[in-house]
XYZ file of C-alpha atoms in Angstrom:
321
model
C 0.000 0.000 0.000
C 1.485 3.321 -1.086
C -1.635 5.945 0.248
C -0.446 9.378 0.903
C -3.767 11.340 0.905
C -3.252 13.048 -2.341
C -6.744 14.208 -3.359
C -7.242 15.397 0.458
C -3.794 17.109 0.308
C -4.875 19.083 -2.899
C -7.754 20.705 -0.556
C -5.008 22.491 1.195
C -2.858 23.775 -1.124
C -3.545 26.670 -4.025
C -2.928 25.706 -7.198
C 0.333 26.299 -8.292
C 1.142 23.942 -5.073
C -1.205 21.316 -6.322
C 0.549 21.145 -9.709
C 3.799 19.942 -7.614
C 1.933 17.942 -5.793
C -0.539 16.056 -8.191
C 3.291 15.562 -10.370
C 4.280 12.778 -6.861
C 0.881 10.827 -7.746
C 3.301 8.785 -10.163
C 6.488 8.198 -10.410
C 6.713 6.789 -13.808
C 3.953 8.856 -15.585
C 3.949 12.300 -13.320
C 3.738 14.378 -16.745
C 0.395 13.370 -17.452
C -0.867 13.728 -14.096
C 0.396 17.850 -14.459
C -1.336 17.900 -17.825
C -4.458 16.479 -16.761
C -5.092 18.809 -13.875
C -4.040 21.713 -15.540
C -6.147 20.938 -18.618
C -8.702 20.641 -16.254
C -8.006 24.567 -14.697
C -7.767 25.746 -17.569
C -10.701 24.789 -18.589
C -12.544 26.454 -15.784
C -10.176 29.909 -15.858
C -11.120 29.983 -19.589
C -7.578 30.126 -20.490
C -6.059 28.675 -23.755
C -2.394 27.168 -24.087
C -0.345 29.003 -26.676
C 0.369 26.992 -29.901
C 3.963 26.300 -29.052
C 3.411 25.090 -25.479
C 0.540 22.564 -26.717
C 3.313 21.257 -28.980
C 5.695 20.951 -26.206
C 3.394 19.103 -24.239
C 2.841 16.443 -26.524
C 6.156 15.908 -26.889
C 7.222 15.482 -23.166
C 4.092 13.395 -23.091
C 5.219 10.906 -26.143
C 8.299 11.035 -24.473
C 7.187 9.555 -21.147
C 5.634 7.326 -22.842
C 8.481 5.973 -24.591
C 9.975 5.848 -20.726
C 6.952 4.128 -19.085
C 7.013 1.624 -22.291
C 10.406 1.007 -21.908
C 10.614 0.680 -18.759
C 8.033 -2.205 -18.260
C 9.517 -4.056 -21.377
C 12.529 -4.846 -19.132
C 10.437 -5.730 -15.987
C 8.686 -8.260 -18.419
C 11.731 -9.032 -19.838
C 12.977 -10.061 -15.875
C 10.342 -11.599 -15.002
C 10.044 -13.994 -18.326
C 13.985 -14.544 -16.970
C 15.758 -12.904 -20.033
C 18.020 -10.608 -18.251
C 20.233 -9.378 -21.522
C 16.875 -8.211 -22.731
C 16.229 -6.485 -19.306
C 19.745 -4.861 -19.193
C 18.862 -3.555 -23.119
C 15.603 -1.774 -22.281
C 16.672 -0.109 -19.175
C 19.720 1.386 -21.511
C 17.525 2.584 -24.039
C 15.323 3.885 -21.076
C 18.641 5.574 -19.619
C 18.689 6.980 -23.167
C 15.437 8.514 -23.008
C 15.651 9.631 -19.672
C 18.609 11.513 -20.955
C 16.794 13.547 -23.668
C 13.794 14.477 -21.033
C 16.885 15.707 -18.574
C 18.461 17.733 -21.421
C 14.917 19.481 -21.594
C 13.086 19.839 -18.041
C 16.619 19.676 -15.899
C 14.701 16.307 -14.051
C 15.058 12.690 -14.620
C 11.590 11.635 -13.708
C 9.719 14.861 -12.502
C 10.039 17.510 -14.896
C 7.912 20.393 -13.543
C 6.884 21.143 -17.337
C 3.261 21.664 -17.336
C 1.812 25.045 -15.706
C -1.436 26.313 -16.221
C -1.803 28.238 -19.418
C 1.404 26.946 -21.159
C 4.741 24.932 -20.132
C 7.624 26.668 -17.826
C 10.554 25.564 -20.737
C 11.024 25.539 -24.132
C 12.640 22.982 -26.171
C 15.694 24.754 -27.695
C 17.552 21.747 -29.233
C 15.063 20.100 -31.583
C 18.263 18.989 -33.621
C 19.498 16.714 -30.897
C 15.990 15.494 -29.693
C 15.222 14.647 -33.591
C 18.783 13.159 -33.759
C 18.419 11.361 -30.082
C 14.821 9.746 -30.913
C 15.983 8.325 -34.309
C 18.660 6.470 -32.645
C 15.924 4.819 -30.351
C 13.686 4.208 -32.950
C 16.689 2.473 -34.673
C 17.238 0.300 -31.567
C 13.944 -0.733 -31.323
C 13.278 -1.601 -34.796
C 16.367 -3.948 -34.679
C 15.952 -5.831 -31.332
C 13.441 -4.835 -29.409
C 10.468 -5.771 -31.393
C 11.776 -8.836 -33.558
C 12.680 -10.384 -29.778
C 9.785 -9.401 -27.916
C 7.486 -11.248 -31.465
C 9.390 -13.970 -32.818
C 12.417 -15.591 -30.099
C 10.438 -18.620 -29.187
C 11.362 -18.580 -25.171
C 9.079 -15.432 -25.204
C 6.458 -16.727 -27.333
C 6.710 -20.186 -24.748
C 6.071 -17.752 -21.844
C 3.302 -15.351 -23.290
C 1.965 -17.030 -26.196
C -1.785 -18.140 -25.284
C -1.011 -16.966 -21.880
C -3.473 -14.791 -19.569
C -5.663 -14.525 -22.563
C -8.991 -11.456 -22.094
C -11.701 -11.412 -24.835
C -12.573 -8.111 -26.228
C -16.099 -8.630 -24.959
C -14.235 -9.228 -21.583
C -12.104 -6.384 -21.537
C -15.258 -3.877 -22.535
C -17.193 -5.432 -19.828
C -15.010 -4.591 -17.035
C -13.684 -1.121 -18.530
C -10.199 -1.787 -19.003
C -8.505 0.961 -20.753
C -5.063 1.416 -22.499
C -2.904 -1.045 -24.226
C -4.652 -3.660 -22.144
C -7.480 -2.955 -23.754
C -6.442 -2.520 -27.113
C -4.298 -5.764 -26.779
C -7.676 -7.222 -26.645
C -9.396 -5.831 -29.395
C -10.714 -2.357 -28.687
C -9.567 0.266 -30.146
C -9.958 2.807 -27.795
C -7.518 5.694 -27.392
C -8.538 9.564 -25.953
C -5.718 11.073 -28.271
C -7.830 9.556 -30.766
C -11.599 10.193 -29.702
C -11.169 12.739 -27.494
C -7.796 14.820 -28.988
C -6.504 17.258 -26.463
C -2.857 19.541 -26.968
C -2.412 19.012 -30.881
C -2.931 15.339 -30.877
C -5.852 16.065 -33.409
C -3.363 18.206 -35.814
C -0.786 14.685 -35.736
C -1.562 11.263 -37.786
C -0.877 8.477 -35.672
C -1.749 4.521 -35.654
C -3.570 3.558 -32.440
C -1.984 -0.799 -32.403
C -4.840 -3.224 -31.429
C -4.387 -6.332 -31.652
C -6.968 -9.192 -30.973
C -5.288 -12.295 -29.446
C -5.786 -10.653 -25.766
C -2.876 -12.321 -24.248
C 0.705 -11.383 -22.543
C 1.937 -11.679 -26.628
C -0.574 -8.828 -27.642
C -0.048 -6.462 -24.609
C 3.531 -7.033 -25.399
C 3.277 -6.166 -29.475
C 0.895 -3.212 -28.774
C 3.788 -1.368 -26.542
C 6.409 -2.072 -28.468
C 4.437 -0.934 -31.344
C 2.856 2.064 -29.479
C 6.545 2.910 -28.906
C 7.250 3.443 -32.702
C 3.841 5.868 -33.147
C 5.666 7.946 -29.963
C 8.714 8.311 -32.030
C 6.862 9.580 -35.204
C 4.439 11.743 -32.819
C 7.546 13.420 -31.714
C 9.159 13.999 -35.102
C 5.989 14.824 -36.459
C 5.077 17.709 -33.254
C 8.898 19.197 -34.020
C 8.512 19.808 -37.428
C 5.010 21.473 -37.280
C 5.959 23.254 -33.631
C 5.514 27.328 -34.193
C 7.856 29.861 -32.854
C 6.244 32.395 -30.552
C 5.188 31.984 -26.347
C 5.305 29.047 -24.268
C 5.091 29.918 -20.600
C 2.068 29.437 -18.636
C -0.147 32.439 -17.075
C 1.559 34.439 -14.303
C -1.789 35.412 -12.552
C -5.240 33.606 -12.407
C -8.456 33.403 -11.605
C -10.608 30.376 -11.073
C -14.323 30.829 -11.006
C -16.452 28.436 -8.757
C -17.227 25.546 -11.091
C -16.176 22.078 -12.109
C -14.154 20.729 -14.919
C -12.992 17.662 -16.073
C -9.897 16.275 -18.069
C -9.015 13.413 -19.790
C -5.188 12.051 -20.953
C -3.850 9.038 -22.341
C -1.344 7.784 -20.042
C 1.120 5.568 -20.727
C -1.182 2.789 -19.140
C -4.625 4.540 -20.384
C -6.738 6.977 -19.708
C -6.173 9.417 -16.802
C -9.119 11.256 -15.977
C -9.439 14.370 -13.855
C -12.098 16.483 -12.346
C -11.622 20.127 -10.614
C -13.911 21.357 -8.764
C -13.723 25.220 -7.168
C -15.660 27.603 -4.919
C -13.902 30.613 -6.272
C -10.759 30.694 -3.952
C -7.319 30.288 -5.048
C -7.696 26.496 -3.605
C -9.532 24.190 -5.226
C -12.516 22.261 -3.335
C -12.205 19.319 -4.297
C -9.456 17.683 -6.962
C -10.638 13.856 -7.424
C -8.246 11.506 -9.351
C -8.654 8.271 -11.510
C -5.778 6.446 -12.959
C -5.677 3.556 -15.435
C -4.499 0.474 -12.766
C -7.596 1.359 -11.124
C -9.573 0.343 -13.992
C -7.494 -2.514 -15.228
C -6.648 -4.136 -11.834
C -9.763 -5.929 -11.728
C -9.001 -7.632 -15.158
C -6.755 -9.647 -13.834
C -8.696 -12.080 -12.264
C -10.073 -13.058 -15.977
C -6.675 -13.637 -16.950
C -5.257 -15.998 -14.449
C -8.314 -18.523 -15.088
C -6.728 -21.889 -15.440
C -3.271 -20.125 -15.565
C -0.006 -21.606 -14.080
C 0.815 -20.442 -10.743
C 4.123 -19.850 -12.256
C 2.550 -17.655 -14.906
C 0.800 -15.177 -11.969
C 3.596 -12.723 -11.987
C 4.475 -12.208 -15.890
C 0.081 -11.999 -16.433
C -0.382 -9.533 -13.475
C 2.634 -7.341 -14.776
C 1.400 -7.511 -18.310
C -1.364 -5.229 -17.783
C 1.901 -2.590 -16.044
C 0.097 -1.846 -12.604
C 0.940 0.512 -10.843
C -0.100 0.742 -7.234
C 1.400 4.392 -6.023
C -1.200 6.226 -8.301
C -3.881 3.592 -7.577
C -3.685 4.228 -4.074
C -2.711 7.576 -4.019
């Protein structure tokens, strides 16, 4: 258990102090958590993102996403026991934590998102373009061609902690696990927020609904990331990028929706008017795929229980919050 009273927390704070706070809900996806409340204020202050800093955002977000991606390849990779596959996702994670250092100053928390725009501008496109190509290169060559053809990984997730798509849409799963199973669900898709509706993209579904299929949409999803982020730098416009320096939030309530790494992150702000908001309430993709799991290890090998509950990427910090 991992509760540290976020949501109650974010009664007590204005809201430039909820920003920093809401960014600790995750560890591993603490962009979108910024970006989803402040969509969600801004929304209610009537304030609109300049053109540049909705760019921005989707690139730190694709970005993350390549991290979070990358990042649970290798714990699948462990857990399946291939370790020289683990030790060759974390580097190309190291590689992309690099790129999202050389931008935001931060490894993990970046403190990019404020309300009204981002606090820093990307001033090296050059060696982003440059630094994504490479990892698009790496994961074209071993990544993907291990992860859907060596036949120890196929023996471990092949037909394993299978989830029909009438399954998965019955109990609301959301993300890769759900796409993994059929549906092809995706907010940057049906419900486009930053510039994600000015950017062609592939949303991967696949239809097998096993550990093989969450494992293909990822790695796939991580080649759509890299062509989001090319695609975002060469149609990003000069001009403003930083946030609002003063606000005002009228009493109200607001909601906002992100695709996280794991699926959709959904937010709702509510204010009385003050400069702290009255209620901030919080739902995060693990909380709506947890309870999948229990379809999947139906007639399952006890020694399959770890690799089919990590398949789905839980995370427990933001479901507990």
């Amino acid at each position: 258990f991992n509760f540290r009273g976020i949501e109650h927390l974010a009664e007590q704070r204005n809201y430039i102090q909820v920003i920093a706070l809401v960014e600790r809900v995750c560890g591993i996806c603490s962009n979108v958590h910024t970006l989803s409340f402040c969509q969600a204020v801004e929304s209610l202050a009537g304030i609109t993102p300049p053109p540049r800093a909705k760019f921005i955002r989707v690139v730190i977000a694709e970005l993350e996403r390549l991290h979070s991606h990358l990042l649970w390849a290798g714990v699948a990779a462990e857990i399946i026991g291939f370790q020289t596959m683990f030790m060759h996702c974390f580097l190309l994670r190291e590689k992309v934590m690099d790129v999202l250092e050389a931008i935001s100053g931060n490894r993990v928390n970046y403190a990019m998102n404020s309300v009204g725009g981002v606090n820093r501008d990307i001033q090296n496109p050059q060696m982003l373009s440059s630094a994504v190509d490479e990892i698009e290169k790496e994961i074209k060559r071993s990544l993907i061609p291990i992860f859907t053809t060596d036949r120890s990984v196929r023996a471990r997730c092949h037909k394993v902690g299978v989830m029909t798509s009438e399954e998965a849409y019955a109990y609301g799963t959301v993300g890769p696990t759900a796409r993994a199973s059929g549906l092809a669900q995706d907010i940057r898709r049906s419900a486009p927020y930053a510039t994600y509706g000015e950017l062609e993209f592939e949303v991967p579904v696949e239809s097998s609904g096993d550990v093989s299929a969450r494992l293909a949409v990822r790695a796939l999803e991580m080649i759509e990331s890299v062509h989001l982020i090319r695609k975002a730098l060469e149609k990003m416009p000069e001009g403003e990028y930083k946030g609002a320096a003063f606000f005002e939030v009228p009493s109200g309530s607001a909601t906002s929706r992100v695709e996280a790494p794991r699926g959709e992150v959904f937010y709702q702000v509510t204010s009385d008017g003050s400069d702290m908001p009255a209620r901030v309430r919080v739902r995060t993709p693990s909380f709506a795929n947890m309870p999948s799991v229990r379809l999947m290890l139906k007639n399952a090998a006890l020694a399959d229980a770890p690799l089919i509950q990590a398949s789905i990427d839980p995370c427990y910090s933001c479901t507990d919050r």
